[in-house]
C-alpha atoms as one frame of an Amber mdcrd trajectory, in Angstrom:
protein
  87.788  83.598  44.401  91.395  82.224  45.050  92.470  82.844  41.410  93.356
  86.508  42.135  95.722  85.611  45.039  99.435  84.723  44.657  99.906  81.010
  44.177 101.440  80.386  47.661  98.721  82.414  49.378  95.939  80.712  47.317
  97.437  77.320  48.309  97.386  78.149  52.006  93.779  79.542  51.796  92.767
  76.426  49.951  94.165  74.308  52.676  92.552  76.358  55.247  89.192  76.036
  53.696  89.567  72.225  53.217  90.686  71.931  57.001  87.490  73.978  58.069
  85.242  71.849  55.845  86.739  68.631  57.243  86.173  69.730  60.802  82.677
  70.691  60.142  82.086  67.465  58.576  83.684  65.724  61.704  81.441  67.687
  63.951  78.273  66.849  62.002  79.316  63.076  62.090  79.730  63.108  66.024
  77.170  60.457  67.117  74.173  61.133  69.423  74.836  59.895  72.694  71.910
  58.044  74.217  72.465  57.107  78.074  69.721  54.509  79.128  69.232  53.917
  82.936  67.245  50.883  84.111  67.030  48.839  87.478  66.879  45.430  85.278
  69.607  42.914  85.728  71.344  41.584  82.512  69.312  38.264  82.719  65.944
  40.217  82.483  64.338  40.136  79.029  63.535  44.137  79.190  67.375  44.415
  79.770  68.215  42.324  76.903  65.884  44.258  74.727  68.037  47.440  75.241
  70.872  45.823  73.488  68.593  45.004  70.556  67.494  48.718  70.559  71.281
  49.542  70.337  72.149  47.040  67.747  69.344  47.991  65.646  70.200  51.599
  65.564  73.708  50.659  64.701  72.678  48.364  61.913  70.096  51.028  60.362
  72.302  54.105  60.980  76.052  53.011  61.377  77.991  55.481  63.424  75.110
  58.077  64.110  74.212  56.947  67.650  76.313  56.118  70.838  73.944  54.124
  73.101  75.279  53.517  76.656  73.137  51.010  78.798  73.373  51.337  82.534
  71.744  48.308  84.341  71.300  47.473  88.007  70.161  51.133  88.841  73.795
  51.991  88.424  73.037  55.529  86.897  69.809  56.365  88.557  67.675  54.621
  91.238  64.385  53.112  90.142  61.763  55.648  90.125  63.787  58.836  89.754
  64.397  58.192  86.042  61.373  60.351  84.825  62.586  63.434  86.939  66.056
  62.840  85.776  64.808  62.800  82.087  62.805  65.886  82.799  65.870  67.707
  84.197  68.000  66.738  81.137  70.200  64.621  83.054  69.202  61.399  81.357
  68.304  60.520  77.705  66.281  57.280  78.070  64.647  54.955  80.497  61.945
  52.335  80.980  59.168  53.972  83.029  55.950  52.512  84.319  52.236  53.657
  84.471  52.653  53.866  88.089  55.634  56.407  87.584  53.553  58.314  84.989
  50.361  58.261  87.223  52.101  60.266  89.837  52.286  63.193  87.658  49.223
  62.633  85.230  46.389  61.091  87.338  44.598  60.104  84.230  47.203  57.398
  83.627  46.166  55.693  86.724  43.545  53.910  84.535  46.308  51.592  83.438
  47.298  50.535  87.015  43.893  49.171  87.498  42.874  45.563  87.455  41.352
  43.996  84.295  41.819  46.849  82.032  44.424  45.141  79.804  43.505  41.374
  78.932  46.848  40.121  77.696  50.121  41.244  75.961  48.517  41.264  72.570
  45.623  43.447  73.985  48.180  45.669  75.628  50.160  46.207  72.317  46.895
  46.871  70.395  45.748  49.495  72.913  48.944  51.547  72.937  49.517  51.115
  69.135  45.826  52.813  68.687  44.532  56.130  68.893  44.138  55.594  72.715
  47.940  55.111  72.872  48.625  58.265  70.806  46.434  60.247  73.173  47.956
  59.093  76.385  51.552  59.248  74.858  50.745  63.030  74.029  49.922  63.761
  77.576  53.293  62.455  78.628  55.021  64.630  76.050  52.872  67.737  76.792
  52.925  67.256  80.726  56.059  65.494  81.357  58.522  66.410  78.527  58.963
  62.767  77.802  58.541  60.864  74.552  57.346  57.322  74.749  58.842  55.292
  71.852  57.023  52.066  72.474  55.345  49.794  75.083  56.796  46.349  76.442
  55.055  43.662  78.385  56.375  43.262  81.918  54.368  40.263  83.030  50.785
  39.117  84.247  49.942  38.694  87.865  48.228  35.596  88.878  47.038  34.044
  92.209  49.077  31.581  94.050  47.082  29.946  96.770  47.296  27.426  99.554
  44.760  24.667  99.911  42.699  22.767  97.318  39.499  24.796  97.157  38.700
  25.660  93.468  38.522  29.259  92.539  36.063  29.927  89.738  34.601  33.335
  90.756  35.502  36.390  92.986  32.751  34.889  95.511  35.176  31.826  95.851
  37.865  34.191  97.367  35.681  35.420 100.102  37.641  35.125 103.477  40.949
  34.264 101.734  43.770  36.273 103.079  45.548  37.564  99.959  48.763  39.166
 100.409  49.126  42.388  98.412  51.903  45.187  98.585  51.079  47.713 101.126
  49.840  50.752  99.068  46.080  51.775  99.001  46.082  50.957  95.266  47.316
  47.420  95.701  44.944  46.740  98.528  42.007  48.024  96.672  42.921  45.496
  93.926  42.954  42.640  96.234  39.594  43.438  97.737  38.178  44.007  94.375
  39.207  40.590  93.429  36.903  39.246  96.336  39.488  38.367  98.935  40.666
  39.910 102.257  43.675  42.100 101.060  46.467  41.603 103.653  49.484  43.885
 103.492  52.660  41.912 104.091  56.322  42.624 103.177  57.676  40.741 100.078
  60.459  39.209 102.275  57.611  37.652 104.701  55.563  36.128 102.091  57.200
  32.701 102.044  57.013  32.263 105.734  53.387  33.800 105.830  52.383  31.042
 103.318  54.174  28.342 105.114  52.526  29.183 108.405  49.103  30.199 107.246
  49.377  33.914 108.220  48.117  34.402 104.610  46.348  32.180 102.233  47.584
  33.552  99.017  49.682  35.859  97.187  49.745  37.448  93.696  52.832  38.074
  91.394  53.880  37.130  87.800  54.897  33.521  87.318  58.517  34.154  87.035
  58.402  35.879  90.516  56.630  32.808  91.913  59.431  30.607  90.668  62.144
  32.888  91.699  60.798  33.262  95.296  59.934  29.589  95.538  56.408  30.218
  96.482  55.330  27.108  94.907  56.941  25.224  97.451  54.276  26.420 100.034
  51.087  26.575  97.806  48.908  24.043  96.220  47.342  25.908  93.239  48.121
  28.684  90.636  44.794  30.386  89.583  45.326  32.272  86.184  43.238  35.283
  86.883  45.377  37.528  84.734  44.064  40.393  86.863  46.948  42.680  85.917
  48.823  42.884  82.740  51.697  45.088  83.455  53.820  47.305  80.929  56.971
  49.196  80.813  57.448  52.072  78.385  60.717  52.623  76.571  61.143  56.359
  76.680  63.298  59.460  75.635  63.520  62.669  77.129  61.929  65.284  74.940
  65.129  67.525  75.228  67.069  64.741  73.478  64.285  63.735  71.110  63.623
  67.107  69.781  67.419  67.285  68.887  67.206  64.545  66.460  66.454  64.876
  62.756  63.132  63.589  61.454  64.957  60.658  59.977  66.650  60.053  63.306
  63.357  60.142  65.294  61.933  57.542  62.741  64.777  55.289  63.573  64.667
  55.283  67.168  60.897  54.397  67.143  61.509  51.568  64.729  64.312  50.352
  66.829  62.175  50.507  69.908  59.526  48.709  68.209  62.030  45.876  67.360
  63.456  45.818  70.967  59.919  45.577  72.627  58.671  42.864  70.161  61.826
  40.881  71.232  61.044  41.366  74.716  57.249  40.361  74.456  58.211  37.071
  72.308  60.651  35.960  74.859  58.777  36.812  78.170  55.648  35.248  76.841
  57.530  32.079  75.859  58.938  31.928  79.485  55.761  32.280  80.914  54.279
  29.576  78.894  57.220  27.263  79.997  56.619  28.097  83.641  53.084  26.640
  83.448  54.549  23.179  82.876  57.082  23.720  85.588  54.577  24.486  88.127
  52.557  21.384  87.139  55.715  19.237  87.408  55.866  20.448  90.929  52.608
  19.064  91.794  50.401  22.338  91.682  47.171  22.553  89.977  47.172  25.253
  87.388  43.796  26.469  85.700  41.866  29.487  84.738  38.882  30.609  86.520
  35.838  32.519  85.069  37.948  35.390  84.168  35.022  37.278  82.660  33.403
  37.120  86.110  36.410  38.625  87.933  36.824  41.198  85.194  33.338  42.380
  85.498  33.389  42.913  89.191  36.886  44.412  89.456  36.085  47.010  86.663
  32.879  47.847  88.448  34.510  48.386  91.730  37.237  50.565  89.949  34.431
  52.566  88.177  32.730  53.282  91.504  35.881  54.201  93.200  37.961  57.378
  93.835  40.469  56.399  91.258  38.131  56.676  88.331  37.411  60.287  88.775
  40.646  61.169  87.296  40.080  58.956  84.152  38.958  60.423  80.703  35.153
  59.687  80.166  34.295  56.482  78.387  38.074  55.328  78.271  37.245  51.918
  79.888  34.713  51.146  77.123  37.131  52.301  74.414  39.805  50.077  75.844
  37.573  47.074  76.339  36.551  47.612  72.678  40.035  47.325  71.254  40.394
  43.532  69.725
């Protein structure tokens, strides 16, 4: 169309078109900003996995994403991330089943003891149709897209005294410290113990003085808090395999192209696999550490614990919110 214009005018018009085209291309090339908020500290594996997520996106799609990682709850306080994503104030976070269950009661099934057997079972469940169904609930009801699940740790029993614990009956009369909420105390009692609420900061002294006989936590916490100094044995009950869900606000996710959505899912899977591998390896090393400190470390009859705890949950108020047959379906996942 420029050929009918005078040469000078045509030149100006051509330059303007090229400038407009360049600006449009530049605008299209602006990277997608993804702000991630987490309370994790930089030494935590689930903090390090966010760097894996960022690096994987840059490797697979150079310049397409601008990932900002905000550690130590510096952007949003722990527990406020779901609401921030729902309001469109935050792009990504790692949220828990407990966070989700506050808005979707059916998710409380994943806060129950002995539902998930180990990290491998956890991954298999959430990568199955069960995971798809529960993730869809979150997308529909919370406007949040779960990208993948990561392993957060397995809670074990840390006990004073030398009485061997094989079944729930062996915990009768044992004062087991649990966090103070009804859900945590229910789990402690379901294990067969006398669940006793006590602030975390008082646990060491409580074990030292005999105010409590036992506490439950993932092994890294047992080491960090030095509970091994005032206990005699670690019983590997594996009663709660905890999870963290790497998630994205739907308002952000829906703005991505299909290719970009595929990329963030793949990067999330790489990141959670990295977290799981390293966290599991750390837990295995800790078993040797506790043995070196003189503690007895052993597995009880986990099936006996699982049977009692699951039945107690099925008979409880918690189970009324669970989809029919969900426990059987999860148990059947290999």
